[in-house]
Coordinates of C-alpha atoms in Angstrom, one line a residue:
M1 CA 68.8 277.2 119.0
Q2 CA 71.4 275.4 117.0
N3 CA 75.0 275.7 118.1
T4 CA 77.1 276.8 115.1
F5 CA 80.3 277.4 116.9
D6 CA 83.2 275.8 115.1
L7 CA 86.0 275.2 117.6
K8 CA 88.6 274.1 115.1
K9 CA 88.0 277.2 113.0
F10 CA 88.2 279.4 116.1
L11 CA 91.5 277.9 117.1
V12 CA 93.0 278.3 113.6
E13 CA 91.8 281.8 113.1
N14 CA 93.0 282.9 116.6
R15 CA 96.1 280.7 116.4
L16 CA 95.4 279.3 119.9
T17 CA 95.4 275.9 121.6
N18 CA 93.5 274.8 124.7
N19 CA 96.6 275.9 126.6
S20 CA 96.5 279.4 125.0
R21 CA 99.8 278.6 123.2
L22 CA 100.4 279.6 119.6
L23 CA 98.9 277.0 117.3
A24 CA 101.4 275.5 114.8
E25 CA 100.4 275.7 111.2
A26 CA 98.6 272.7 109.9
V27 CA 100.8 270.9 107.3
E28 CA 99.3 268.1 105.3
V29 CA 101.5 265.2 104.0
P30 CA 99.1 263.9 101.4
E31 CA 98.6 260.2 100.6
W32 CA 99.5 260.6 97.0
L33 CA 103.0 261.8 98.0
K34 CA 104.2 258.1 98.4
G35 CA 103.3 257.3 94.8
K36 CA 105.0 260.4 93.5
L37 CA 108.2 259.8 95.3
A38 CA 108.2 256.1 94.3
D39 CA 107.7 257.1 90.6
V40 CA 110.3 259.9 90.5
H41 CA 112.8 259.3 93.2
S42 CA 113.2 255.5 93.7
K43 CA 115.4 254.6 90.7
P44 CA 117.9 256.4 88.5
G45 CA 116.6 258.1 85.4
Q46 CA 114.8 261.3 86.5
G47 CA 117.1 262.8 89.1
S48 CA 118.2 262.2 92.7
I49 CA 116.8 259.1 94.4
F50 CA 116.2 257.8 98.0
A51 CA 118.3 255.1 99.5
K52 CA 115.6 254.3 102.1
P53 CA 112.1 252.7 101.6
I54 CA 109.5 255.4 100.6
D55 CA 107.4 254.7 103.7
A56 CA 110.4 255.6 105.8
V57 CA 111.1 258.7 103.8
V58 CA 107.5 259.9 104.2
K59 CA 107.8 259.4 108.0
T60 CA 110.9 261.5 108.0
V61 CA 109.1 264.2 105.9
Q62 CA 106.3 264.2 108.5
Q63 CA 108.9 264.7 111.3
V64 CA 110.5 267.6 109.3
V65 CA 107.2 269.5 109.0
D66 CA 106.1 268.7 112.5
G67 CA 109.3 270.2 113.9
A68 CA 109.5 273.2 111.6
K69 CA 108.9 276.6 113.3
N70 CA 108.7 278.8 110.3
V71 CA 106.4 277.0 108.0
D72 CA 104.4 280.1 107.1
Q73 CA 107.5 282.1 106.1
V74 CA 109.0 279.2 104.1
A75 CA 105.8 278.2 102.3
N76 CA 105.3 281.8 101.1
S77 CA 108.9 282.3 100.0
T78 CA 111.3 279.6 98.9
G79 CA 109.0 276.7 99.7
T80 CA 111.9 274.5 100.8
L81 CA 112.8 273.0 104.2
T82 CA 116.2 271.3 104.1
I83 CA 117.7 269.2 106.8
S84 CA 120.5 266.7 107.3
S85 CA 119.3 263.1 107.2
P86 CA 122.2 260.6 107.2
G87 CA 122.0 258.0 104.4
I88 CA 118.8 259.5 102.9
G89 CA 119.7 259.1 99.3
Y90 CA 121.9 259.9 96.3
N91 CA 122.5 263.2 94.5
L92 CA 121.9 262.5 90.9
V93 CA 121.6 265.9 89.4
L94 CA 124.9 267.8 88.7
P95 CA 126.1 270.8 86.8
M96 CA 126.8 269.7 83.3
A97 CA 130.5 270.7 83.5
Q98 CA 130.9 268.5 86.6
A99 CA 128.9 265.7 85.1
L100 CA 131.0 265.4 82.0
K101 CA 134.1 264.9 84.2
L102 CA 132.7 261.6 85.6
P103 CA 134.3 258.3 84.4
G104 CA 133.0 257.0 81.1
A105 CA 130.6 260.0 80.8
K106 CA 128.2 259.8 77.9
Q107 CA 125.6 262.5 77.1
G108 CA 122.0 261.7 76.4
E109 CA 118.5 262.8 77.1
V110 CA 115.8 261.7 79.5
E111 CA 112.2 262.6 80.2
K112 CA 111.6 264.2 83.6
V113 CA 108.3 264.9 85.4
E114 CA 107.7 268.4 86.6
G115 CA 104.3 269.0 88.1
P116 CA 101.7 267.8 85.6
N117 CA 104.2 268.0 82.7
K118 CA 107.0 265.9 81.3
I119 CA 110.0 267.6 79.9
K120 CA 113.2 266.4 78.2
V121 CA 116.4 267.3 80.0
P122 CA 120.1 266.3 79.5
S123 CA 121.5 263.2 81.1
V124 CA 125.0 261.8 81.6
T125 CA 125.5 258.1 81.9
T126 CA 128.7 257.1 83.9
T127 CA 130.5 254.0 85.0
A128 CA 130.9 255.5 88.4
P129 CA 128.9 253.4 91.0
L130 CA 125.8 254.7 92.7
S131 CA 127.7 254.8 96.0
Q132 CA 129.8 257.7 94.7
F133 CA 126.8 260.0 94.9
T134 CA 125.7 259.5 98.5
S135 CA 123.9 262.5 100.0
D136 CA 122.7 263.3 103.5
K137 CA 120.5 266.3 102.5
L138 CA 116.7 266.0 102.4
T139 CA 114.6 268.9 101.0
V140 CA 110.8 269.1 101.6
I141 CA 108.7 271.3 99.4
V142 CA 105.9 273.1 101.3
R143 CA 103.3 275.5 99.9
P144 CA 100.1 277.2 101.1
K145 CA 97.1 274.9 100.7
K146 CA 94.3 276.0 98.4
D147 CA 90.6 275.2 98.2
E148 CA 88.8 274.0 95.1
A149 CA 88.4 277.5 93.9
G150 CA 92.1 278.1 94.1
A151 CA 91.9 280.4 97.1
V152 CA 94.6 280.1 99.8
I153 CA 93.4 278.5 103.0
P154 CA 94.8 280.6 106.0
N155 CA 97.3 278.7 108.1
E156 CA 97.1 275.5 106.2
Y157 CA 99.9 274.1 104.1
I158 CA 100.7 271.0 102.0
V159 CA 103.8 269.0 101.1
L160 CA 104.1 268.9 97.4
S161 CA 107.3 266.9 97.1
A162 CA 110.6 265.8 98.7
F163 CA 113.9 264.9 97.3
P164 CA 117.5 264.0 98.4
G165 CA 120.6 265.8 97.2
D166 CA 121.5 269.4 96.3
P167 CA 118.6 271.7 97.4
D168 CA 119.9 274.6 95.2
I169 CA 119.3 272.8 91.8
P170 CA 116.7 274.9 89.9
K171 CA 113.5 273.5 88.5
A172 CA 114.2 271.2 85.5
S173 CA 112.4 273.7 83.1
E174 CA 115.0 276.3 84.1
W175 CA 118.1 274.2 83.6
G176 CA 118.8 275.5 80.1
G177 CA 121.3 272.7 79.4
K178 CA 123.4 273.7 82.4
F179 CA 122.5 270.6 84.5
A180 CA 122.2 266.9 83.9
V181 CA 120.5 263.9 85.4
I182 CA 123.2 261.4 86.3
I183 CA 122.7 257.7 85.5
P184 CA 125.3 255.6 87.4
G185 CA 126.5 252.2 86.3
E186 CA 123.7 249.7 86.7
Q187 CA 124.1 247.0 84.0
S188 CA 126.2 243.9 84.6
V189 CA 128.2 244.5 81.4
N190 CA 128.7 247.7 79.6
E191 CA 129.5 248.3 75.9
E192 CA 133.2 247.7 76.6
G193 CA 132.6 244.5 78.4
E194 CA 133.6 245.8 81.8
L195 CA 131.7 244.7 84.8
R196 CA 129.4 247.2 86.4
E197 CA 127.6 247.2 89.7
L198 CA 123.9 246.5 89.8
K199 CA 121.6 248.5 92.0
P200 CA 120.4 246.0 94.7
E201 CA 116.7 246.7 94.7
K202 CA 115.7 243.3 96.0
W203 CA 118.2 243.4 98.9
R204 CA 116.7 246.7 100.0
A205 CA 113.4 244.9 100.5
I206 CA 115.0 242.5 103.0
P207 CA 115.8 244.2 106.3
V208 CA 118.9 243.4 108.2
P209 CA 117.9 241.4 111.3
T210 CA 118.3 243.3 114.5
E211 CA 121.3 241.3 115.7
Y212 CA 123.3 242.0 112.6
S213 CA 125.0 245.2 111.3
Y214 CA 126.2 244.4 107.8
R215 CA 125.4 242.2 104.8
L216 CA 127.5 240.9 102.0
V217 CA 125.8 240.8 98.6
Y218 CA 127.0 239.5 95.2
M219 CA 127.9 242.5 93.2
Y220 CA 126.5 241.4 89.9
S221 CA 123.2 239.8 90.8
D222 CA 119.9 241.0 92.2
K223 CA 119.0 237.7 93.7
P224 CA 118.5 238.1 97.5
E225 CA 119.7 234.5 98.2
Y226 CA 123.2 235.6 97.3
Q227 CA 123.7 237.4 100.6
I228 CA 124.8 236.7 104.2
F229 CA 124.5 238.8 107.3
L230 CA 127.4 239.7 109.6
K231 CA 127.5 241.2 113.2
A232 CA 130.8 243.0 112.5
E233 CA 132.7 244.4 109.6
P234 CA 133.8 241.5 107.3
K235 CA 137.3 240.1 107.4
Q236 CA 139.1 238.3 104.5
R237 CA 137.8 235.0 105.6
D238 CA 134.2 236.3 105.4
Y239 CA 134.8 237.3 101.8
I240 CA 136.2 233.9 100.9
S241 CA 133.4 232.1 102.6
F242 CA 130.8 234.2 100.8
L243 CA 132.3 233.7 97.4
K244 CA 132.0 229.9 97.9
I245 CA 128.2 230.3 97.7
A246 CA 128.1 233.0 95.1
P247 CA 126.9 232.3 91.5
K248 CA 129.2 230.3 89.2
P249 CA 131.3 230.3 87.1
M250 CA 133.2 233.2 88.7
E251 CA 135.8 235.3 86.9
V252 CA 138.4 237.8 87.8
G253 CA 136.6 241.0 88.6
D254 CA 133.6 239.4 90.1
G255 CA 133.0 240.6 93.6
I256 CA 130.8 241.5 96.5
M257 CA 129.6 244.6 98.3
V258 CA 129.4 245.3 102.0
L259 CA 126.1 247.2 102.9
D260 CA 125.3 248.5 106.3
R261 CA 121.9 248.5 108.0
E262 CA 120.8 251.5 106.0
N263 CA 121.8 249.8 102.7
R264 CA 124.7 252.1 102.2
K265 CA 127.8 250.6 100.5
V266 CA 130.7 250.7 102.9
D267 CA 133.2 248.4 101.1
S268 CA 133.7 246.0 98.2
Y269 CA 135.9 243.1 97.3
E270 CA 136.9 242.0 93.9
L271 CA 137.9 238.4 93.0
T272 CA 141.5 238.0 91.8
Q273 CA 143.3 235.2 90.1
S274 CA 144.9 234.0 93.3
T275 CA 141.5 234.0 95.0
I276 CA 140.0 231.9 92.2
G277 CA 142.9 229.4 92.8
L278 CA 141.8 229.1 96.5
L279 CA 138.3 228.5 95.5
S280 CA 139.0 226.0 92.6
P281 CA 137.5 223.0 94.5
Y282 CA 134.2 224.9 94.5
N283 CA 134.0 225.8 90.9
G284 CA 130.9 224.4 89.3
A285 CA 129.0 224.3 92.6
V286 CA 126.0 226.5 93.1

């Protein structure tokens, strides 16, 4: 006689483990989540973005759902699990009234992905640096899992998305002009000719060696060779030494950022006329 007993099904239906303890709900973190987060939450333009590599974000998401004790209740109500995760990202969706008070605010429009759809929403470009919008909040969207026929699978759930920033922002289709995607200063020169900070994508791909705690990067270049690592917070001499190897010619206003191990900006230094005088023997050298 064929044994048709399904142990996994039995455990799920009876919510038991081998130790007769309550079985935690099964929550799937799908493979496609990485691609979705990379497309929507890795660079400014559609909303809040992550400061950490997407692989690291997905690991954190897995830890969130593994440690959640009320998945069933959350998945069938708000669908959101929000935790504090230091340095997780940048909050780039703000109420319109707040967005328009940002320095150099200019209204526009961007296309934002919502589920299978793309919708147009308001945007505000600002000269404020990305570092101004740092957020430690991470929200994970969890919903009941369904089979191919659309029926809910008991005690099984799936992560649909995750994002940093304000968890109380409504869906983009419900904004009604009351919220805006923030696009911080990213270009090296804006329309008024003022220097603006670049987002250091390439630096993020180069981890800080274990023995170091900080790195100095040239503020207006994405070339990873224009960086040095430090074991302690930089002093004036470190700034001067770094500027000697920075791109030339240098001008007043050029500068460098200090990033910590999590790629968060902790300080910056701008080149002054007096500093240029100190560096004059190096002008023209690369």
